[in-house]
PDB file of C-alpha atoms in Angstrom:
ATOM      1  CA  UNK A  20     173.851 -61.196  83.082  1.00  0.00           C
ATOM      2  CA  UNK A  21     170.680 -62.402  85.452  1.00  0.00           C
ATOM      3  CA  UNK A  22     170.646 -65.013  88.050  1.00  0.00           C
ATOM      4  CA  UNK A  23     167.991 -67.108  89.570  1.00  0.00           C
ATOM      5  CA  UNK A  24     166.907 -66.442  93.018  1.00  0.00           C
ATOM      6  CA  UNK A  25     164.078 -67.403  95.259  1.00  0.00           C
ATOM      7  CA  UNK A  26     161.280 -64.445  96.376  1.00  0.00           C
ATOM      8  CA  UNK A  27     159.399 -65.050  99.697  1.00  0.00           C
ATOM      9  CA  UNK A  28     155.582 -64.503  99.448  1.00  0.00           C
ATOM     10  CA  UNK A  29     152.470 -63.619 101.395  1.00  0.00           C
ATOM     11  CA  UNK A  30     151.248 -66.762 101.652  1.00  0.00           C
ATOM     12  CA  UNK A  31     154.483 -69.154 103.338  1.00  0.00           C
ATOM     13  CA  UNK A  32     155.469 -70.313  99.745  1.00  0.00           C
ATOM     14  CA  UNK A  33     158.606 -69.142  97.425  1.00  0.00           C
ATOM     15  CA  UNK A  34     158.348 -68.373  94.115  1.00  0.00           C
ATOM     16  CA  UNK A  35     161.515 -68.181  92.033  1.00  0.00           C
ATOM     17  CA  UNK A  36     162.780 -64.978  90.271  1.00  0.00           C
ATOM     18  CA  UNK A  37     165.318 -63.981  87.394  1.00  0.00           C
ATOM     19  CA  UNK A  38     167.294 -61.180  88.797  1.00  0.00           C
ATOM     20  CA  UNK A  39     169.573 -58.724  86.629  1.00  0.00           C
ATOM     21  CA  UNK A  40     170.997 -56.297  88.321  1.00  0.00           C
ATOM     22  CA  UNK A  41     173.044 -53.249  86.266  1.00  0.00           C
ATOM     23  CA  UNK A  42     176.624 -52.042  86.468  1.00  0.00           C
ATOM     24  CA  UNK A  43     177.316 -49.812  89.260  1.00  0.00           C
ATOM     25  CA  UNK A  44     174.420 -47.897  91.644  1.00  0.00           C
ATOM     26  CA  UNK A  45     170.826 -48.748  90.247  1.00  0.00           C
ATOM     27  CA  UNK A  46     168.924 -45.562  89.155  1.00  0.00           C
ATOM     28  CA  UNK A  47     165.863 -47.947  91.020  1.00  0.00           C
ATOM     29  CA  UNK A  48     163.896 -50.847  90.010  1.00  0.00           C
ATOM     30  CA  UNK A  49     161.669 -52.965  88.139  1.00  0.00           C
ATOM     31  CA  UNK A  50     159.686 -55.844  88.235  1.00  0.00           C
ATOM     32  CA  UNK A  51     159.301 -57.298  84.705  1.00  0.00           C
ATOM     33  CA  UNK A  52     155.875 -59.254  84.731  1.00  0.00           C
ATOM     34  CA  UNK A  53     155.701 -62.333  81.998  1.00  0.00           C
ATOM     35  CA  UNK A  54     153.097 -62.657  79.350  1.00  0.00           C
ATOM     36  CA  UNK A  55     150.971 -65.684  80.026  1.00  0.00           C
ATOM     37  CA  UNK A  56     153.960 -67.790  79.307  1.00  0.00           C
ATOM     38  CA  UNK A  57     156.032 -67.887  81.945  1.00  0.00           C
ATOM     39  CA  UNK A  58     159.762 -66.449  82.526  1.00  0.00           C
ATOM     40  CA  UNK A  59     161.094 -67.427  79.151  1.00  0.00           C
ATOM     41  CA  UNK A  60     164.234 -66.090  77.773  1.00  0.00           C
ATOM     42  CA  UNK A  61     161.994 -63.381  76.088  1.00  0.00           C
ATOM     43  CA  UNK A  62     161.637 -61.844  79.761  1.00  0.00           C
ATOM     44  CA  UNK A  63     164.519 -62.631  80.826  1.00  0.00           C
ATOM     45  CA  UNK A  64     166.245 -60.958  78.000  1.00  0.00           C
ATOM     46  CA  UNK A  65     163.556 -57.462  78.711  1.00  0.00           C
ATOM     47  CA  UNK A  66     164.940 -58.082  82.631  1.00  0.00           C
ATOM     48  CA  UNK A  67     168.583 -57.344  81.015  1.00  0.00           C
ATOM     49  CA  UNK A  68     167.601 -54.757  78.552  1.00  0.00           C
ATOM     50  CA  UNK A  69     166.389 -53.207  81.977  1.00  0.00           C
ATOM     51  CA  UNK A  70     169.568 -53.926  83.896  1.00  0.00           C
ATOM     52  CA  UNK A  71     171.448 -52.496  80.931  1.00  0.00           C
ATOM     53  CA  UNK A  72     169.611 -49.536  80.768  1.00  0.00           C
ATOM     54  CA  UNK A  73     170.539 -48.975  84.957  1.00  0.00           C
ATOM     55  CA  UNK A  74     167.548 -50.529  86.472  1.00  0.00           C
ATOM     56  CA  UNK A  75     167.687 -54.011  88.960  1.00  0.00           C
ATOM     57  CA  UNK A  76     165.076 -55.663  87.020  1.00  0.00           C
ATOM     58  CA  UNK A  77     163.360 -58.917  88.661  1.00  0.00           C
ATOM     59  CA  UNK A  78     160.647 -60.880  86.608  1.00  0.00           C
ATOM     60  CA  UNK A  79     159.388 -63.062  88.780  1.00  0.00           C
ATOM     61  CA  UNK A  80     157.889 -66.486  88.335  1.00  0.00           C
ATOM     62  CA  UNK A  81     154.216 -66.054  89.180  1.00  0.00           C
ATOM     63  CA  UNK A  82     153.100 -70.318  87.778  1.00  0.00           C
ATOM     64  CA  UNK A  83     155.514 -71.747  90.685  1.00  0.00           C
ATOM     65  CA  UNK A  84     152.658 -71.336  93.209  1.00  0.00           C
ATOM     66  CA  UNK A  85     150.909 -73.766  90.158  1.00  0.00           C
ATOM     67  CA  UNK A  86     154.083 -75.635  89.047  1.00  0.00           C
ATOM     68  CA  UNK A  87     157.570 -75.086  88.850  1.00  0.00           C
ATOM     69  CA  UNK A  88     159.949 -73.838  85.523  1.00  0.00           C
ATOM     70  CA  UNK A  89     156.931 -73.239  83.650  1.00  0.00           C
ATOM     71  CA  UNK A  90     157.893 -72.005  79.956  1.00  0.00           C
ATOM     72  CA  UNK A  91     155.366 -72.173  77.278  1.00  0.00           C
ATOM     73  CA  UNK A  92     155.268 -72.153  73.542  1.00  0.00           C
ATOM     74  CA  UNK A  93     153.940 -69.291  71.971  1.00  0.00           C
ATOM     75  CA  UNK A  94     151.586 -71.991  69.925  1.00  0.00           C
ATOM     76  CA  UNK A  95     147.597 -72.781  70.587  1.00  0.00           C
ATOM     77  CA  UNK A  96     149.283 -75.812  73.279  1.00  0.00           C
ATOM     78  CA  UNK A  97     151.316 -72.739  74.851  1.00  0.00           C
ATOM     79  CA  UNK A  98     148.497 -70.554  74.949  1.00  0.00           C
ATOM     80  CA  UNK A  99     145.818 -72.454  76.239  1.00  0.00           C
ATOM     81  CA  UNK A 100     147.445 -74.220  78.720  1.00  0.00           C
ATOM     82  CA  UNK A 101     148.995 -69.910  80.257  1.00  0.00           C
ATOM     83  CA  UNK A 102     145.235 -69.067  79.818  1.00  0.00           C
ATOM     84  CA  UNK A 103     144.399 -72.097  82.076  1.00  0.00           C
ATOM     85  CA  UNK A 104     147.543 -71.208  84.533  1.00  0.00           C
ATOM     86  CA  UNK A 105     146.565 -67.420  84.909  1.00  0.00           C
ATOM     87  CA  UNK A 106     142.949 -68.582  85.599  1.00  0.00           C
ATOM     88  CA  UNK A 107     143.369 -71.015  88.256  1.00  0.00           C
ATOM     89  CA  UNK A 108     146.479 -68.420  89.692  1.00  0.00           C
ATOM     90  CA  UNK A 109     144.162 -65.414  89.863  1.00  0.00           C
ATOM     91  CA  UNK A 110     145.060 -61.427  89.564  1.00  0.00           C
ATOM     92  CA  UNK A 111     144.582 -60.482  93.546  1.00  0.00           C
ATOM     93  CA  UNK A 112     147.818 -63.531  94.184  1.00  0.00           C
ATOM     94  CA  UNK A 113     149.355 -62.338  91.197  1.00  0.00           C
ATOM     95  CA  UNK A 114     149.478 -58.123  92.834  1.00  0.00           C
ATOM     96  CA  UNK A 115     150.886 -60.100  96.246  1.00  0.00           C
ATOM     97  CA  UNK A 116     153.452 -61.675  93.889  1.00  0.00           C
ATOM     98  CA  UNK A 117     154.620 -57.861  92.860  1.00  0.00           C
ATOM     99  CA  UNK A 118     154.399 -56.713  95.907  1.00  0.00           C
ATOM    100  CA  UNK A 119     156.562 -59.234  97.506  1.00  0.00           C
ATOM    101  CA  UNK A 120     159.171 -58.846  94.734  1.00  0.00           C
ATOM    102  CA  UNK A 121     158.957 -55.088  94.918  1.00  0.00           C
ATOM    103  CA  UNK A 122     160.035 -55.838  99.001  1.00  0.00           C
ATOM    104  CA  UNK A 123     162.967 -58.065  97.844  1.00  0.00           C
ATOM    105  CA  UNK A 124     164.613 -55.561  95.806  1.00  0.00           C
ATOM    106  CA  UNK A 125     163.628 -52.450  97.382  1.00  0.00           C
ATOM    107  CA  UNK A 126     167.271 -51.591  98.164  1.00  0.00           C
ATOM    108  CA  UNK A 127     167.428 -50.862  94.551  1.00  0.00           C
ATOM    109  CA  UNK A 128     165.125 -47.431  95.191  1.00  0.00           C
ATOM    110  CA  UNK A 129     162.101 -46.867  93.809  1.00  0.00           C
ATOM    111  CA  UNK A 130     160.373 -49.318  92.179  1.00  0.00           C
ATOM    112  CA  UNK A 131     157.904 -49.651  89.298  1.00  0.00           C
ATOM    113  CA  UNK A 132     156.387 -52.512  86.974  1.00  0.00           C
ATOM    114  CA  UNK A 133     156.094 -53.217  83.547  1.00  0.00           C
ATOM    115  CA  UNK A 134     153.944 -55.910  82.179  1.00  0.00           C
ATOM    116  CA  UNK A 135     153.215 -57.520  79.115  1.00  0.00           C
ATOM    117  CA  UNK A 136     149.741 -58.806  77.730  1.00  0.00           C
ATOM    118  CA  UNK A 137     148.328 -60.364  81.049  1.00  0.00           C
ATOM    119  CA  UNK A 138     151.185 -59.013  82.428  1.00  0.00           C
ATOM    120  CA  UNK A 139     149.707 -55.486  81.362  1.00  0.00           C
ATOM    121  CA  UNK A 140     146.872 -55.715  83.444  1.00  0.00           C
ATOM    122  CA  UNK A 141     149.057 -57.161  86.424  1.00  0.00           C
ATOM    123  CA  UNK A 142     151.084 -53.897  86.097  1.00  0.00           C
ATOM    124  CA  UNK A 143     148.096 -51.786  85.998  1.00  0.00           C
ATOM    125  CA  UNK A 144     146.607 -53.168  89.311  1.00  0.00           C
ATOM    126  CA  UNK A 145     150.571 -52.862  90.436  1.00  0.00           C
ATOM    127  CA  UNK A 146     149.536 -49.197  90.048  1.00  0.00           C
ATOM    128  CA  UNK A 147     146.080 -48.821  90.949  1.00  0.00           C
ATOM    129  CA  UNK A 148     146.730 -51.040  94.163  1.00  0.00           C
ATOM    130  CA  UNK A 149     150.106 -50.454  94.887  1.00  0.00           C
ATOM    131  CA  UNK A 150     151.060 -47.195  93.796  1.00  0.00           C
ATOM    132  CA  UNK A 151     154.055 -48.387  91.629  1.00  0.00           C
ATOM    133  CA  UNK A 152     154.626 -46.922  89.046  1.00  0.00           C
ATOM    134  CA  UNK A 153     153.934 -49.058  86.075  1.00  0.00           C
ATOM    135  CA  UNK A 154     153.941 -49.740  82.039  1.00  0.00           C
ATOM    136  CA  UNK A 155     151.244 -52.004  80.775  1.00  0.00           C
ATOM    137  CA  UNK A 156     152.039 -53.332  77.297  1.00  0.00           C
ATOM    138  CA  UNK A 157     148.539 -54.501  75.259  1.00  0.00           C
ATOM    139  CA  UNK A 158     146.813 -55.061  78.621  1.00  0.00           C
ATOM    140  CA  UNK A 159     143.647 -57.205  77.420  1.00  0.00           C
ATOM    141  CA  UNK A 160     142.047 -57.723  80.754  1.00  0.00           C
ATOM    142  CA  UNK A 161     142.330 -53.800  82.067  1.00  0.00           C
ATOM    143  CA  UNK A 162     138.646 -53.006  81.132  1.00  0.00           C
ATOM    144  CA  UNK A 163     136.983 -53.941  84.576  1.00  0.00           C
ATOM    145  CA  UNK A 164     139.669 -52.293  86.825  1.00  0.00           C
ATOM    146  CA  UNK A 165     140.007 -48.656  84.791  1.00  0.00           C
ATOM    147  CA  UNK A 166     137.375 -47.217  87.210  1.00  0.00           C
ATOM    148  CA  UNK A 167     139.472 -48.137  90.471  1.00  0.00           C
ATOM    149  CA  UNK A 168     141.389 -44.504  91.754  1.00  0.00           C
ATOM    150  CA  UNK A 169     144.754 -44.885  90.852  1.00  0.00           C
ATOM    151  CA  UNK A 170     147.927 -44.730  93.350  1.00  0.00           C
ATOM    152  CA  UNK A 171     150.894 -44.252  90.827  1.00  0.00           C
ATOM    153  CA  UNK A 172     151.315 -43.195  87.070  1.00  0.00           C
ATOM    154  CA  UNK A 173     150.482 -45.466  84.467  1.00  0.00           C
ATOM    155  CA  UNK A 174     151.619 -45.244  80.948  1.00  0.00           C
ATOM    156  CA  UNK A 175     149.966 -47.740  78.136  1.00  0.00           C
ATOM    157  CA  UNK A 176     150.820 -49.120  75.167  1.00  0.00           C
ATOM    158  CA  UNK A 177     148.427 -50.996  72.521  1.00  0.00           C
ATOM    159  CA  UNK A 178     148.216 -52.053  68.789  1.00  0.00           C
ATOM    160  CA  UNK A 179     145.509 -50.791  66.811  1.00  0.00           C
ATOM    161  CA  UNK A 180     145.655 -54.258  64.919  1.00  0.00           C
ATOM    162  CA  UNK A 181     145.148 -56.241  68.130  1.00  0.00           C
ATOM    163  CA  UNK A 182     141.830 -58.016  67.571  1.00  0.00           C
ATOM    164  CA  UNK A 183     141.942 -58.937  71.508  1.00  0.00           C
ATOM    165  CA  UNK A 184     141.974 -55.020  72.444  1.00  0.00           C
ATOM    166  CA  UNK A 185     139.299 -53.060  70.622  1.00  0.00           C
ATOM    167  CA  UNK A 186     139.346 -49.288  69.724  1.00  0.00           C
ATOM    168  CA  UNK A 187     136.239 -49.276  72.017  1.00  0.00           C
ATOM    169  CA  UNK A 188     138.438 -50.607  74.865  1.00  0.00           C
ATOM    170  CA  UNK A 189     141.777 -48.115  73.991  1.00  0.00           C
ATOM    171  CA  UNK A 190     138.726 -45.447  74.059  1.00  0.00           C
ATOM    172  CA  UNK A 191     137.696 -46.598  77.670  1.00  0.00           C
ATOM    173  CA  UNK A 192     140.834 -46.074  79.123  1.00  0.00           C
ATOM    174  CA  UNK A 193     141.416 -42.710  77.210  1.00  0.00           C
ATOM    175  CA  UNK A 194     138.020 -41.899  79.137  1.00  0.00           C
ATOM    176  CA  UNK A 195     138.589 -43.410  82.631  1.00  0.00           C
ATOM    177  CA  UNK A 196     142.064 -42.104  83.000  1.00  0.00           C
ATOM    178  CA  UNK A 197     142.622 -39.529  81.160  1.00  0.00           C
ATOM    179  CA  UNK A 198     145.754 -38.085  82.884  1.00  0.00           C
ATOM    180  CA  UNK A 199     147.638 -41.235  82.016  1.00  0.00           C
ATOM    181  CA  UNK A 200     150.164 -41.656  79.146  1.00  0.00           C
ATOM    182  CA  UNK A 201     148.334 -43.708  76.117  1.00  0.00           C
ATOM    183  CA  UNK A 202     149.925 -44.885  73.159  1.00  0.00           C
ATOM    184  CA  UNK A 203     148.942 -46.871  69.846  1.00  0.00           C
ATOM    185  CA  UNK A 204     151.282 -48.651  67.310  1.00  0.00           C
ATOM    186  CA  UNK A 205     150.686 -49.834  63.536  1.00  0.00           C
ATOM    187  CA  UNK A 206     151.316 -53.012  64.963  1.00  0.00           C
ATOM    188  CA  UNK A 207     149.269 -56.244  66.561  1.00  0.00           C
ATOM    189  CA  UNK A 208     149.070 -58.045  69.979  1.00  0.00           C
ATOM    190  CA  UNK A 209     152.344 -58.712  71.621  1.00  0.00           C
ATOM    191  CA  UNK A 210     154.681 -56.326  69.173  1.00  0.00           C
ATOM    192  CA  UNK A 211     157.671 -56.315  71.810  1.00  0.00           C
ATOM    193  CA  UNK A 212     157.824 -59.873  71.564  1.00  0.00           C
ATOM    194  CA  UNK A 213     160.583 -59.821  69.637  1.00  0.00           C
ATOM    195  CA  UNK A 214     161.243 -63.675  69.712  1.00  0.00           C
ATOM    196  CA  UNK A 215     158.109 -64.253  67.765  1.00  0.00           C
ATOM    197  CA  UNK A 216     158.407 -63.034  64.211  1.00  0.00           C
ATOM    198  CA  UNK A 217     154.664 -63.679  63.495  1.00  0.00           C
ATOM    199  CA  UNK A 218     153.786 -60.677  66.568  1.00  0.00           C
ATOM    200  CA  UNK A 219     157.294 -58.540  66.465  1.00  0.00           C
ATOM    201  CA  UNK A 220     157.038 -55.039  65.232  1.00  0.00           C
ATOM    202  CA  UNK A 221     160.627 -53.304  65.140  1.00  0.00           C
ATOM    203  CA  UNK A 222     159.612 -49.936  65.144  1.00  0.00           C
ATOM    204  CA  UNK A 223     156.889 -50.097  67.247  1.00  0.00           C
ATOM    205  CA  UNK A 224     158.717 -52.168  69.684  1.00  0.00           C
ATOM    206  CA  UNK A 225     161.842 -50.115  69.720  1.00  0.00           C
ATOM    207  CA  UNK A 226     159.366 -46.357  69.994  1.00  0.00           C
ATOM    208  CA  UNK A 227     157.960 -48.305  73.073  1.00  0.00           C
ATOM    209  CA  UNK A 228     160.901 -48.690  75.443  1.00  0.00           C
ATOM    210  CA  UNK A 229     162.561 -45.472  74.301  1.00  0.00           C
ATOM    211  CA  UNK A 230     158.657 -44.179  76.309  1.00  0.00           C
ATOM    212  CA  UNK A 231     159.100 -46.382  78.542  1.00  0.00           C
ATOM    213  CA  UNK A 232     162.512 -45.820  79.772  1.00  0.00           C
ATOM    214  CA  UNK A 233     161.763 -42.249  79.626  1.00  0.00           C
ATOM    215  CA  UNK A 234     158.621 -43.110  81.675  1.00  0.00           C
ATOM    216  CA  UNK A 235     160.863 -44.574  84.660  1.00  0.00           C
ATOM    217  CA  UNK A 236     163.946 -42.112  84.401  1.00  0.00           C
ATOM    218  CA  UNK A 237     161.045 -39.718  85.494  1.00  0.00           C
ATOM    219  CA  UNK A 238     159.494 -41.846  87.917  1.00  0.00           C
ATOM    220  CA  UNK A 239     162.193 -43.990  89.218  1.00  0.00           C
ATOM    221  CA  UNK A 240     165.389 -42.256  88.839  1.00  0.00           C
ATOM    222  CA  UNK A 241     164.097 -38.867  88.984  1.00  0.00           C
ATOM    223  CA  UNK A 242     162.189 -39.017  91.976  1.00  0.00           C
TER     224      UNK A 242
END
């Protein structure tokens, strides 16, 4: 359904893309931002679940500034070596990285974000910095940014099992935004993930999107 393309940045470099666009006029769009990972077939697949659902979905591939056709293993190799890449890549390059993708398929309409684990908190700043609207999925690193004055909606999702996202921390952003949308699932870290048996949660995943489509039919489409 997708298609590769090439997304010119802030900084004279471009980063590649998948691209899925839907079947007739887009109800608007949405940048799909990858675990730390990479653009594996798991996001590409949520791109065409988006596409599917009406929406021009673009995940873009935030390592090439780092190193080309990165996809990692979800196993301890995988993970430390995306913890390393989203380190030395930074958050402030990653929100250009949105920003520039939002700009490349802004003829879709309005545009939005959803992001998954490290991706989460990419999507939140997408919001607070931005003003896209945005979905952050198990968000570990929102914490230090929940006190910045937000620009768009923002609705959450987290696991109460996740041992990397505290009650204390759900609490914090039930506290420092209050008028967002806040969710919590029987399920651990990464429960949309559905390519990983060992973090997939069926019911919480599929309760998830039907909120977050919801989310953007009122934000995107309905606007």
């Amino acid at each position: 359904m997708g298609e590769s393309i090439n997304i010119p940045t802030t900084r004279t470099h471009c980063i590649g893309g998948y691209l899925a666009r839907p079947q007739g006029r887009p109800k608007g769009g949405v940048i799909v931002i990858q675990e730390i990972f990479g653009v594996t077939a798991h996001i590409r697949n949520v791109a065409d679940r988006f596409a599917a659902a009406g929406y021009t979905a673009l995940a873009p591939a935030f390592f090439d500034h780092l190193e080309s056709g990165v996809e990692l293993g979800y196993d301890k190799t995988g993970m430390e070596r995306g913890k390393s890449l989203v380190a030395e890549l930074g958050l402030d390059r990653a929100v250009e990285d949105v920003a520039s993708a939002a700009e490349a398929i802004s003829s879709a309409g309005r545009i939005g974000t959803v992001g998954y684990c490290w991706g989460g908190t990419v999507a939140l700043l997408s919001a607070l910095r931005l003003g896209l609207p945005s979905v952050s999925y198990y968000g570990a690193r929102n914490v230090p940014f929940l006190g910045e004055k937000p620009r768009a909606p923002v609705m959450f999702h987290f696991g109460e099992k996740d041992p990397s996202i505290p009650p204390e921390a759900v609490a914090r952003h039930r506290e420092l935004l209050p008028q967002m949308e806040l969710y919590t699932y029987p399920a651990g870290h990464a429960f949309n993930r559905d390519v990983d048996p060992h973090a997939y949660d069926e019911a919480s995943a599929k309760l998830a999107w039907q909120r977050t489509l919801a989310f953007f039919d009122r934000e995107l489409a309905g606007a």
